[in-house]
Amino acid sequence: MTRSAIYAGSFDPITHGHLDILHRALNLFDYVHVGVIHNLSKTPLFSMAERLDMIQQSVSSDRVTIASFNGLLVDYARKKNIFNLIRGLRAVSDFEYEWQMALINRDQDNRIDTVFLMTDRSYSYLSSSIVRQLATLQGDIHSYVPPYVAEKLKDRIHGHH
Ligand code: ADP
């Protein structure tokens, strides 16, 4: 029996924190499917194609698949027939929202289980939004994202150079 999980998020853009969770998930599951959410409430910095490309460039494992999806994560899980969801936890402040989502998702489909993985402490204060803010203000982002992503951020914010 092969075990699979879905790691869903906006990944705008993918950071070392996301990659840390992904690698931990690959220790537990045979296959991890990264599902990139079309976020309806926020206008992303990067288009869906760009976010998918940056993940592709940052992940080398043949046990990882990557795709985008619309709508409810539970519906996507049913479509993929994968009922294990991966979420990363950074600090206690993540817990309330993650707890709510995990239980709401299970209300929607009782087969759903959410597996929470604790990130490495060095990434516990890292988020895509802080990386976007830093990049906008020309801060040093190289320790937070893979080199390919850092280049894309620089291009996006300051134009090609
Ligand atoms: P969402 O919009 O769903 O929060 P994100 O791309 O921001 O999407 O995050 C996807 C998942 O990755 C969430 O479970 C989030 O907690 C986790 N995550 C984000 N940054 C980190 C980090 N630095 N360390 C561990 N997990 C993280």
Short mmCIF file of C-alpha atoms and ligand atoms in Angstrom, two decimals, residues 7-21 37 39 42 86-90 94 97-98 116-120 122-129 132, ligand 1:
data_model
loop_
_atom_site.label_atom_id
_atom_site.label_comp_id
_atom_site.label_asym_id
_atom_site.label_seq_id
_atom_site.Cartn_x
_atom_site.Cartn_y
_atom_site.Cartn_z
CA TYR A 7 0.23 19.66 1.01
CA ALA A 8 -1.97 22.60 0.06
CA GLY A 9 -1.22 26.30 0.26
CA SER A 10 -0.82 29.54 -1.64
CA PHE A 11 2.97 29.26 -1.95
CA ASP A 12 3.27 32.93 -2.95
CA PRO A 13 6.19 32.23 -3.15
CA ILE A 14 7.50 28.90 -1.81
CA THR A 15 9.99 29.40 1.06
CA HIS A 16 12.52 27.25 2.92
CA GLY A 17 9.80 26.84 5.56
CA HIS A 18 7.48 25.15 3.05
CA LEU A 19 10.36 23.01 1.76
CA ASP A 20 11.24 21.95 5.31
CA ILE A 21 7.66 20.74 5.85
CA ILE A 37 -4.62 27.22 -4.23
CA ASN A 39 -6.67 32.32 -3.70
CA LYS A 42 -5.98 37.81 -1.89
CA ILE A 86 -0.21 18.14 5.55
CA ARG A 87 -0.02 21.47 7.35
CA GLY A 88 2.99 23.19 8.82
CA LEU A 89 2.93 24.66 12.29
CA ARG A 90 5.23 27.49 13.21
CA ASP A 94 -0.93 29.17 13.86
CA TYR A 97 -6.74 28.72 12.65
CA GLU A 98 -5.26 25.31 11.78
CA PHE A 116 0.66 18.75 11.49
CA LEU A 117 4.39 18.97 11.18
CA MET A 118 6.49 21.28 13.29
CA THR A 119 8.87 23.32 11.25
CA ASP A 120 12.55 23.69 12.02
CA SER A 122 15.00 28.52 12.14
CA TYR A 123 11.89 28.83 9.95
CA SER A 124 9.39 29.34 12.74
CA TYR A 125 9.04 33.07 12.06
CA LEU A 126 9.15 32.79 8.28
CA SER A 127 6.15 33.36 6.01
CA SER A 128 5.62 34.11 2.33
CA SER A 129 4.12 37.47 3.25
CA ARG A 132 7.25 39.56 -0.04
P1 ADP B 1 -2.02 29.31 3.22
O1 ADP B 1 -2.47 30.49 2.41
O2 ADP B 1 -2.86 28.10 3.10
O3 ADP B 1 -1.63 29.63 4.65
P2 ADP B 1 0.77 29.13 2.75
O4 ADP B 1 1.46 28.92 1.46
O5 ADP B 1 1.01 30.42 3.44
O6 ADP B 1 -0.72 28.88 2.45
O7 ADP B 1 1.12 27.95 3.74
C1 ADP B 1 0.86 26.61 3.43
C2 ADP B 1 1.23 25.77 4.61
O8 ADP B 1 2.61 25.89 4.88
C3 ADP B 1 0.52 26.11 5.92
O9 ADP B 1 0.30 24.91 6.63
C4 ADP B 1 1.52 26.96 6.62
O10 ADP B 1 1.34 26.88 8.04
C5 ADP B 1 2.80 26.27 6.23
N1 ADP B 1 3.95 27.15 6.33
C6 ADP B 1 4.16 28.36 5.79
N2 ADP B 1 5.35 28.87 6.14
C7 ADP B 1 5.92 27.95 6.95
C8 ADP B 1 7.14 27.88 7.69
N3 ADP B 1 8.02 28.87 7.69
N4 ADP B 1 7.37 26.76 8.40
C9 ADP B 1 6.47 25.79 8.43
N5 ADP B 1 5.30 25.79 7.80
C10 ADP B 1 5.02 26.86 7.06
#
